[in-house]
């Protein structure tokens, strides 16, 4: 589930862990305490530390994944990593609110409560759990439903879209149908519980064609604005006769648009051996080839995707009908 870079970084970090219980020598323990006082060690939980330089080199996602991977000793019998923590372990993207503790699920009858290391969600029944990276983790479908029921609508759609996109990549239309059916069944099982209505709404709008979080968040903004919704991953034939795929398209209006995040020009996965300058120039040539064939071509970034006001202005400028223009921010902290 995790990309090779994350696996490599996490494996390297694991080699640098400092476990106080493993230090028999009093002098070694004293050195650990002094290092903590000098902020040379990052405390993951009581008795477990990592050199601050190593911690700082990890992405925010991998920092939390490391907390999850080192939580085995503090998990109770029958407890499973869940919600946003499970999403991160499964390589699903998070936007907006970030977990500061490992999120888990326990039976309500267990009497277990949250600790400084674990944010425990209580439920009457056991969730659907799989073994992942040596840990009990809620299944893909269960994770999507848990996030949908407890997180903001926009955050949940990002996770649901990503799960369905991955299902399509590995199993095609059948994979999408199977995962969607599992998600729908679990959401139905929520009944009238808190968050159930939001979970069902998330499932209704989730779309496997959104292959990046920025695209998902853009679509949520359009939904909240009551805008005419676009087709996703639309084919356009350029002036040269070349075929392109754009993120959003309103074929009846002749309008296309793209989410243009920084990763497109900085992430090696997107660059594919090109320099950032080559990527920018390539995008310019692509847009120059498409523009003569459409009535409108738009681009926006994270700032616009997370702001209803900015998104409304951008859609109006493109000529996309919008029923509401209210100033608001979908998600903060992106």
mmCIF file of C-alpha atoms in Angstrom:
data_model
loop_
_atom_site.group_PDB
_atom_site.id
_atom_site.type_symbol
_atom_site.label_atom_id
_atom_site.label_comp_id
_atom_site.label_asym_id
_atom_site.label_seq_id
_atom_site.Cartn_x
_atom_site.Cartn_y
_atom_site.Cartn_z
ATOM 1 C CA UNK A 1 0.000 0.000 0.000
ATOM 2 C CA UNK A 2 2.865 2.400 0.761
ATOM 3 C CA UNK A 3 5.047 3.751 -2.005
ATOM 4 C CA UNK A 4 8.700 2.583 -2.111
ATOM 5 C CA UNK A 5 10.013 5.937 -0.884
ATOM 6 C CA UNK A 6 7.942 5.796 2.292
ATOM 7 C CA UNK A 7 8.960 2.198 2.929
ATOM 8 C CA UNK A 8 12.619 3.129 2.540
ATOM 9 C CA UNK A 9 12.389 6.172 4.807
ATOM 10 C CA UNK A 10 10.447 4.305 7.487
ATOM 11 C CA UNK A 11 12.869 1.376 7.446
ATOM 12 C CA UNK A 12 15.803 3.762 7.879
ATOM 13 C CA UNK A 13 14.061 5.601 10.719
ATOM 14 C CA UNK A 14 13.296 2.327 12.490
ATOM 15 C CA UNK A 15 17.019 1.607 12.656
ATOM 16 C CA UNK A 16 17.524 4.825 14.636
ATOM 17 C CA UNK A 17 14.861 4.260 17.297
ATOM 18 C CA UNK A 18 15.994 4.592 20.893
ATOM 19 C CA UNK A 19 14.113 2.245 23.242
ATOM 20 C CA UNK A 20 14.874 3.143 26.850
ATOM 21 C CA UNK A 21 13.769 -0.275 28.123
ATOM 22 C CA UNK A 22 16.516 -1.869 26.039
ATOM 23 C CA UNK A 23 19.224 0.223 27.704
ATOM 24 C CA UNK A 24 20.597 -1.728 30.653
ATOM 25 C CA UNK A 25 23.410 0.712 31.403
ATOM 26 C CA UNK A 26 22.479 3.624 33.669
ATOM 27 C CA UNK A 27 24.924 5.845 31.842
ATOM 28 C CA UNK A 28 23.212 5.187 28.533
ATOM 29 C CA UNK A 29 19.843 6.075 30.029
ATOM 30 C CA UNK A 30 21.292 9.271 31.461
ATOM 31 C CA UNK A 31 22.597 10.235 28.025
ATOM 32 C CA UNK A 32 19.104 9.737 26.622
ATOM 33 C CA UNK A 33 17.600 12.025 29.252
ATOM 34 C CA UNK A 34 20.228 14.690 28.560
ATOM 35 C CA UNK A 35 19.606 14.404 24.809
ATOM 36 C CA UNK A 36 15.895 14.877 25.393
ATOM 37 C CA UNK A 37 16.569 17.989 27.448
ATOM 38 C CA UNK A 38 18.629 19.401 24.574
ATOM 39 C CA UNK A 39 15.840 18.572 22.086
ATOM 40 C CA UNK A 40 18.158 16.176 20.302
ATOM 41 C CA UNK A 41 15.550 13.416 20.566
ATOM 42 C CA UNK A 42 11.924 13.385 19.453
ATOM 43 C CA UNK A 43 9.722 11.472 21.899
ATOM 44 C CA UNK A 44 7.285 9.202 20.077
ATOM 45 C CA UNK A 45 5.801 7.945 23.322
ATOM 46 C CA UNK A 46 7.076 7.271 26.811
ATOM 47 C CA UNK A 47 10.318 5.302 26.568
ATOM 48 C CA UNK A 48 10.577 5.516 22.774
ATOM 49 C CA UNK A 49 12.589 8.209 21.006
ATOM 50 C CA UNK A 50 14.072 9.086 17.636
ATOM 51 C CA UNK A 51 16.922 11.489 16.836
ATOM 52 C CA UNK A 52 15.354 14.841 16.027
ATOM 53 C CA UNK A 53 17.350 15.112 12.789
ATOM 54 C CA UNK A 54 15.915 11.791 11.561
ATOM 55 C CA UNK A 55 12.379 12.812 12.565
ATOM 56 C CA UNK A 56 12.678 16.117 10.707
ATOM 57 C CA UNK A 57 13.677 14.309 7.505
ATOM 58 C CA UNK A 58 10.408 12.342 7.445
ATOM 59 C CA UNK A 59 7.352 13.722 5.691
ATOM 60 C CA UNK A 60 4.352 14.531 7.864
ATOM 61 C CA UNK A 61 2.668 11.396 6.556
ATOM 62 C CA UNK A 62 5.649 9.187 7.376
ATOM 63 C CA UNK A 63 5.989 10.716 10.841
ATOM 64 C CA UNK A 64 2.497 9.535 11.675
ATOM 65 C CA UNK A 65 3.054 6.179 9.976
ATOM 66 C CA UNK A 66 6.079 5.654 12.196
ATOM 67 C CA UNK A 67 3.917 6.333 15.255
ATOM 68 C CA UNK A 68 1.530 3.663 13.967
ATOM 69 C CA UNK A 69 4.261 1.142 13.211
ATOM 70 C CA UNK A 70 5.717 1.490 16.695
ATOM 71 C CA UNK A 71 2.352 1.204 18.457
ATOM 72 C CA UNK A 72 2.127 -2.605 18.498
ATOM 73 C CA UNK A 73 3.269 -2.851 22.113
ATOM 74 C CA UNK A 74 0.593 -0.473 23.396
ATOM 75 C CA UNK A 75 -2.352 -1.892 21.452
ATOM 76 C CA UNK A 76 -4.763 -3.923 23.566
ATOM 77 C CA UNK A 77 -6.077 -7.315 22.537
ATOM 78 C CA UNK A 78 -8.755 -6.856 19.857
ATOM 79 C CA UNK A 79 -7.759 -3.234 19.199
ATOM 80 C CA UNK A 80 -7.223 -2.128 15.593
ATOM 81 C CA UNK A 81 -5.632 0.911 13.985
ATOM 82 C CA UNK A 82 -8.437 2.779 12.244
ATOM 83 C CA UNK A 83 -9.817 6.031 10.848
ATOM 84 C CA UNK A 84 -7.186 8.529 9.626
ATOM 85 C CA UNK A 85 -4.280 6.451 10.939
ATOM 86 C CA UNK A 86 -5.482 3.451 8.943
ATOM 87 C CA UNK A 87 -5.862 5.679 5.882
ATOM 88 C CA UNK A 88 -2.245 6.775 6.154
ATOM 89 C CA UNK A 89 -0.981 3.225 6.646
ATOM 90 C CA UNK A 90 -2.930 2.251 3.546
ATOM 91 C CA UNK A 91 -1.339 5.054 1.545
ATOM 92 C CA UNK A 92 -4.569 7.022 1.241
ATOM 93 C CA UNK A 93 -4.137 10.827 1.239
ATOM 94 C CA UNK A 94 -5.273 13.107 4.032
ATOM 95 C CA UNK A 95 -6.061 16.792 3.738
ATOM 96 C CA UNK A 96 -7.200 19.118 6.479
ATOM 97 C CA UNK A 97 -7.242 17.863 10.073
ATOM 98 C CA UNK A 98 -4.260 15.697 11.029
ATOM 99 C CA UNK A 99 -4.227 13.055 13.798
ATOM 100 C CA UNK A 100 -1.831 13.863 16.630
ATOM 101 C CA UNK A 101 -2.235 10.400 18.149
ATOM 102 C CA UNK A 102 -2.650 6.989 16.586
ATOM 103 C CA UNK A 103 -6.364 6.443 15.975
ATOM 104 C CA UNK A 104 -7.718 3.034 16.917
ATOM 105 C CA UNK A 105 -11.025 1.248 17.415
ATOM 106 C CA UNK A 106 -11.975 -0.810 20.485
ATOM 107 C CA UNK A 107 -15.137 -2.517 21.630
ATOM 108 C CA UNK A 108 -17.253 -0.255 23.814
ATOM 109 C CA UNK A 109 -17.605 -3.110 26.292
ATOM 110 C CA UNK A 110 -13.816 -3.251 26.744
ATOM 111 C CA UNK A 111 -13.844 -0.186 28.972
ATOM 112 C CA UNK A 112 -10.659 1.073 27.273
ATOM 113 C CA UNK A 113 -10.250 4.829 26.951
ATOM 114 C CA UNK A 114 -7.887 7.086 25.050
ATOM 115 C CA UNK A 115 -4.294 7.594 26.209
ATOM 116 C CA UNK A 116 -1.523 10.057 25.387
ATOM 117 C CA UNK A 117 -0.478 7.726 22.549
ATOM 118 C CA UNK A 118 -3.828 6.406 21.311
ATOM 119 C CA UNK A 119 -7.083 8.107 20.301
ATOM 120 C CA UNK A 120 -9.560 5.291 20.853
ATOM 121 C CA UNK A 121 -12.892 5.181 19.027
ATOM 122 C CA UNK A 122 -15.452 2.946 20.762
ATOM 123 C CA UNK A 123 -18.000 0.843 18.897
ATOM 124 C CA UNK A 124 -20.412 -1.914 19.814
ATOM 125 C CA UNK A 125 -19.085 -4.400 17.264
ATOM 126 C CA UNK A 126 -15.681 -5.370 15.969
ATOM 127 C CA UNK A 127 -14.720 -3.553 12.759
ATOM 128 C CA UNK A 128 -13.531 -5.464 9.701
ATOM 129 C CA UNK A 129 -9.779 -5.840 10.233
ATOM 130 C CA UNK A 130 -6.844 -7.044 8.141
ATOM 131 C CA UNK A 131 -3.169 -7.555 8.934
ATOM 132 C CA UNK A 132 -1.112 -4.800 7.342
ATOM 133 C CA UNK A 133 2.603 -4.240 7.961
ATOM 134 C CA UNK A 134 2.315 -6.612 10.897
ATOM 135 C CA UNK A 135 -0.473 -4.610 12.524
ATOM 136 C CA UNK A 136 -4.258 -5.034 12.860
ATOM 137 C CA UNK A 137 -5.674 -2.347 10.575
ATOM 138 C CA UNK A 138 -9.244 -1.753 9.460
ATOM 139 C CA UNK A 139 -10.010 -2.876 5.915
ATOM 140 C CA UNK A 140 -10.009 -0.441 3.007
ATOM 141 C CA UNK A 141 -13.804 -0.223 2.970
ATOM 142 C CA UNK A 142 -14.057 0.061 6.753
ATOM 143 C CA UNK A 143 -11.422 2.797 6.779
ATOM 144 C CA UNK A 144 -13.282 4.816 4.137
ATOM 145 C CA UNK A 145 -16.551 4.566 6.075
ATOM 146 C CA UNK A 146 -14.907 5.436 9.413
ATOM 147 C CA UNK A 147 -13.273 8.522 7.924
ATOM 148 C CA UNK A 148 -16.510 9.484 6.165
ATOM 149 C CA UNK A 149 -18.469 9.274 9.421
ATOM 150 C CA UNK A 150 -16.016 11.245 11.580
ATOM 151 C CA UNK A 151 -14.170 13.734 9.349
ATOM 152 C CA UNK A 152 -15.271 16.817 7.387
ATOM 153 C CA UNK A 153 -17.043 16.066 4.125
ATOM 154 C CA UNK A 154 -14.166 17.354 1.994
ATOM 155 C CA UNK A 155 -11.547 15.270 3.820
ATOM 156 C CA UNK A 156 -13.690 12.168 3.529
ATOM 157 C CA UNK A 157 -14.295 12.579 -0.209
ATOM 158 C CA UNK A 158 -10.540 12.821 -0.780
ATOM 159 C CA UNK A 159 -10.022 9.470 0.990
ATOM 160 C CA UNK A 160 -12.995 7.780 -0.718
ATOM 161 C CA UNK A 161 -11.942 8.987 -4.178
ATOM 162 C CA UNK A 162 -8.392 7.751 -3.633
ATOM 163 C CA UNK A 163 -9.551 4.314 -2.484
ATOM 164 C CA UNK A 164 -11.825 3.919 -5.510
ATOM 165 C CA UNK A 165 -9.134 5.197 -7.881
ATOM 166 C CA UNK A 166 -6.727 2.581 -6.534
ATOM 167 C CA UNK A 167 -9.381 -0.118 -6.838
ATOM 168 C CA UNK A 168 -9.814 0.836 -10.492
ATOM 169 C CA UNK A 169 -6.085 0.811 -11.116
ATOM 170 C CA UNK A 170 -5.710 -2.705 -9.699
ATOM 171 C CA UNK A 171 -9.079 -4.283 -10.570
ATOM 172 C CA UNK A 172 -10.714 -2.143 -13.234
ATOM 173 C CA UNK A 173 -14.448 -1.487 -13.176
ATOM 174 C CA UNK A 174 -15.052 -4.730 -11.302
ATOM 175 C CA UNK A 175 -12.639 -3.651 -8.558
ATOM 176 C CA UNK A 176 -14.459 -0.341 -8.205
ATOM 177 C CA UNK A 177 -17.854 -2.056 -8.045
ATOM 178 C CA UNK A 178 -16.710 -4.512 -5.378
ATOM 179 C CA UNK A 179 -15.164 -1.842 -3.169
ATOM 180 C CA UNK A 180 -18.127 0.495 -3.603
ATOM 181 C CA UNK A 181 -20.493 -2.328 -2.621
ATOM 182 C CA UNK A 182 -18.449 -3.087 0.520
ATOM 183 C CA UNK A 183 -18.380 0.596 1.466
ATOM 184 C CA UNK A 184 -22.125 1.000 0.876
ATOM 185 C CA UNK A 185 -22.926 -2.070 2.998
ATOM 186 C CA UNK A 186 -20.833 -0.798 5.906
ATOM 187 C CA UNK A 187 -22.371 2.666 5.637
ATOM 188 C CA UNK A 188 -25.845 1.155 5.643
ATOM 189 C CA UNK A 189 -24.925 -0.770 8.785
ATOM 190 C CA UNK A 190 -24.340 2.567 10.544
ATOM 191 C CA UNK A 191 -28.089 3.069 10.618
ATOM 192 C CA UNK A 192 -28.876 6.419 12.190
ATOM 193 C CA UNK A 193 -25.619 6.639 14.142
ATOM 194 C CA UNK A 194 -23.751 9.909 14.358
ATOM 195 C CA UNK A 195 -22.032 10.681 11.053
ATOM 196 C CA UNK A 196 -24.089 8.161 9.094
ATOM 197 C CA UNK A 197 -25.767 10.760 6.872
ATOM 198 C CA UNK A 198 -22.411 12.321 5.989
ATOM 199 C CA UNK A 199 -20.933 8.894 5.270
ATOM 200 C CA UNK A 200 -23.717 8.078 2.832
ATOM 201 C CA UNK A 201 -23.322 11.456 1.147
ATOM 202 C CA UNK A 202 -19.587 10.843 0.733
ATOM 203 C CA UNK A 203 -20.220 7.478 -0.889
ATOM 204 C CA UNK A 204 -22.800 9.011 -3.215
ATOM 205 C CA UNK A 205 -20.350 11.547 -4.665
ATOM 206 C CA UNK A 206 -17.089 9.531 -4.491
ATOM 207 C CA UNK A 207 -15.590 8.981 -7.942
ATOM 208 C CA UNK A 208 -12.718 6.712 -8.986
ATOM 209 C CA UNK A 209 -11.748 9.053 -11.831
ATOM 210 C CA UNK A 210 -10.302 11.659 -9.438
ATOM 211 C CA UNK A 211 -6.655 10.645 -9.289
ATOM 212 C CA UNK A 212 -5.312 13.442 -7.036
ATOM 213 C CA UNK A 213 -6.514 14.988 -3.762
ATOM 214 C CA UNK A 214 -6.635 18.453 -5.331
ATOM 215 C CA UNK A 215 -9.095 17.204 -7.923
ATOM 216 C CA UNK A 216 -11.308 15.710 -5.218
ATOM 217 C CA UNK A 217 -11.237 18.883 -3.149
ATOM 218 C CA UNK A 218 -12.037 20.972 -6.240
ATOM 219 C CA UNK A 219 -15.078 18.828 -6.940
ATOM 220 C CA UNK A 220 -16.273 19.160 -3.336
ATOM 221 C CA UNK A 221 -16.044 22.943 -3.672
ATOM 222 C CA UNK A 222 -18.168 22.778 -6.811
ATOM 223 C CA UNK A 223 -20.735 20.605 -5.048
ATOM 224 C CA UNK A 224 -20.945 22.987 -2.100
ATOM 225 C CA UNK A 225 -21.337 25.939 -4.481
ATOM 226 C CA UNK A 226 -24.109 24.267 -6.432
ATOM 227 C CA UNK A 227 -22.039 24.612 -9.609
ATOM 228 C CA UNK A 228 -22.723 22.629 -12.733
ATOM 229 C CA UNK A 229 -20.539 19.578 -12.166
ATOM 230 C CA UNK A 230 -17.917 18.584 -14.734
ATOM 231 C CA UNK A 231 -17.034 15.297 -16.320
ATOM 232 C CA UNK A 232 -13.743 13.943 -14.958
ATOM 233 C CA UNK A 233 -10.706 12.939 -17.031
ATOM 234 C CA UNK A 234 -12.091 14.290 -20.305
ATOM 235 C CA UNK A 235 -10.364 13.642 -23.621
ATOM 236 C CA UNK A 236 -9.557 16.704 -25.736
ATOM 237 C CA UNK A 237 -8.025 16.747 -29.214
ATOM 238 C CA UNK A 238 -5.563 19.598 -29.611
ATOM 239 C CA UNK A 239 -4.973 21.822 -32.634
ATOM 240 C CA UNK A 240 -2.125 19.523 -33.626
ATOM 241 C CA UNK A 241 -4.395 16.487 -33.588
ATOM 242 C CA UNK A 242 -2.790 15.131 -30.420
ATOM 243 C CA UNK A 243 -5.067 13.586 -27.788
ATOM 244 C CA UNK A 244 -4.967 14.926 -24.220
ATOM 245 C CA UNK A 245 -6.759 14.179 -20.984
ATOM 246 C CA UNK A 246 -7.835 17.079 -18.774
ATOM 247 C CA UNK A 247 -9.021 16.888 -15.151
ATOM 248 C CA UNK A 248 -12.380 18.605 -15.633
ATOM 249 C CA UNK A 249 -14.566 19.174 -18.641
ATOM 250 C CA UNK A 250 -17.959 20.693 -19.381
ATOM 251 C CA UNK A 251 -18.412 19.360 -22.958
ATOM 252 C CA UNK A 252 -21.720 21.149 -23.564
ATOM 253 C CA UNK A 253 -20.053 24.443 -22.621
ATOM 254 C CA UNK A 254 -16.770 23.732 -24.386
ATOM 255 C CA UNK A 255 -14.893 24.434 -21.133
ATOM 256 C CA UNK A 256 -12.014 22.473 -19.597
ATOM 257 C CA UNK A 257 -9.955 23.005 -16.452
ATOM 258 C CA UNK A 258 -7.112 21.477 -14.502
ATOM 259 C CA UNK A 259 -5.956 21.311 -10.918
ATOM 260 C CA UNK A 260 -2.365 22.511 -11.006
ATOM 261 C CA UNK A 261 -0.633 21.599 -7.737
ATOM 262 C CA UNK A 262 3.014 22.136 -6.960
ATOM 263 C CA UNK A 263 3.701 18.383 -7.130
ATOM 264 C CA UNK A 264 3.330 18.477 -10.907
ATOM 265 C CA UNK A 265 6.560 20.486 -11.050
ATOM 266 C CA UNK A 266 8.454 19.098 -8.044
ATOM 267 C CA UNK A 267 7.506 15.448 -7.481
ATOM 268 C CA UNK A 268 9.757 12.933 -9.312
ATOM 269 C CA UNK A 269 6.694 10.765 -9.974
ATOM 270 C CA UNK A 270 5.164 13.546 -12.055
ATOM 271 C CA UNK A 271 8.414 14.879 -13.528
ATOM 272 C CA UNK A 272 9.467 11.468 -14.922
ATOM 273 C CA UNK A 273 13.065 12.503 -15.378
ATOM 274 C CA UNK A 274 12.339 16.061 -16.496
ATOM 275 C CA UNK A 275 13.515 19.207 -14.776
ATOM 276 C CA UNK A 276 10.936 21.571 -13.267
ATOM 277 C CA UNK A 277 11.638 24.030 -16.088
ATOM 278 C CA UNK A 278 10.995 21.344 -18.696
ATOM 279 C CA UNK A 279 7.731 20.410 -16.978
ATOM 280 C CA UNK A 280 6.543 24.035 -16.976
ATOM 281 C CA UNK A 281 7.428 24.450 -20.643
ATOM 282 C CA UNK A 282 5.735 21.157 -21.500
ATOM 283 C CA UNK A 283 2.538 22.311 -19.790
ATOM 284 C CA UNK A 284 2.666 25.593 -21.725
ATOM 285 C CA UNK A 285 2.930 23.777 -25.068
ATOM 286 C CA UNK A 286 0.100 21.443 -24.059
ATOM 287 C CA UNK A 287 -2.162 24.344 -23.081
ATOM 288 C CA UNK A 288 -1.307 26.262 -26.289
ATOM 289 C CA UNK A 289 -2.397 23.207 -28.277
ATOM 290 C CA UNK A 290 -5.689 22.802 -26.363
ATOM 291 C CA UNK A 291 -6.838 26.434 -26.023
ATOM 292 C CA UNK A 292 -7.847 26.994 -29.680
ATOM 293 C CA UNK A 293 -10.139 23.958 -29.480
ATOM 294 C CA UNK A 294 -12.181 25.014 -26.409
ATOM 295 C CA UNK A 295 -14.233 28.011 -25.299
ATOM 296 C CA UNK A 296 -12.469 28.281 -21.954
ATOM 297 C CA UNK A 297 -9.391 26.814 -20.264
ATOM 298 C CA UNK A 298 -8.814 27.249 -16.541
ATOM 299 C CA UNK A 299 -6.230 26.278 -13.941
ATOM 300 C CA UNK A 300 -6.198 26.562 -10.175
ATOM 301 C CA UNK A 301 -4.115 25.437 -7.211
ATOM 302 C CA UNK A 302 -4.662 24.381 -3.598
ATOM 303 C CA UNK A 303 -5.544 27.901 -2.469
ATOM 304 C CA UNK A 304 -8.456 28.059 -4.899
ATOM 305 C CA UNK A 305 -9.541 24.442 -4.361
ATOM 306 C CA UNK A 306 -9.982 24.953 -0.618
ATOM 307 C CA UNK A 307 -11.771 28.321 -0.864
ATOM 308 C CA UNK A 308 -15.408 28.439 -1.932
ATOM 309 C CA UNK A 309 -15.101 32.134 -2.674
ATOM 310 C CA UNK A 310 -12.040 31.764 -4.905
ATOM 311 C CA UNK A 311 -13.494 28.722 -6.644
ATOM 312 C CA UNK A 312 -16.765 30.538 -7.322
ATOM 313 C CA UNK A 313 -14.855 33.427 -8.868
ATOM 314 C CA UNK A 314 -12.794 31.100 -11.029
ATOM 315 C CA UNK A 315 -15.850 29.204 -12.275
ATOM 316 C CA UNK A 316 -17.739 32.417 -12.998
ATOM 317 C CA UNK A 317 -14.778 33.693 -15.020
ATOM 318 C CA UNK A 318 -14.758 30.461 -17.034
ATOM 319 C CA UNK A 319 -18.486 30.645 -17.683
ATOM 320 C CA UNK A 320 -19.522 27.688 -15.531
ATOM 321 C CA UNK A 321 -22.953 28.275 -13.891
ATOM 322 C CA UNK A 322 -22.760 28.641 -10.092
ATOM 323 C CA UNK A 323 -25.859 28.993 -7.903
ATOM 324 C CA UNK A 324 -24.100 30.248 -4.783
ATOM 325 C CA UNK A 325 -21.136 32.496 -4.108
ATOM 326 C CA UNK A 326 -20.442 32.486 -0.422
ATOM 327 C CA UNK A 327 -17.059 33.122 1.126
ATOM 328 C CA UNK A 328 -15.782 30.140 3.052
ATOM 329 C CA UNK A 329 -12.819 27.832 3.453
ATOM 330 C CA UNK A 330 -13.374 24.114 2.912
ATOM 331 C CA UNK A 331 -10.286 22.956 4.787
ATOM 332 C CA UNK A 332 -7.514 24.676 6.665
ATOM 333 C CA UNK A 333 -3.987 23.480 7.250
ATOM 334 C CA UNK A 334 -3.369 22.175 3.724
#
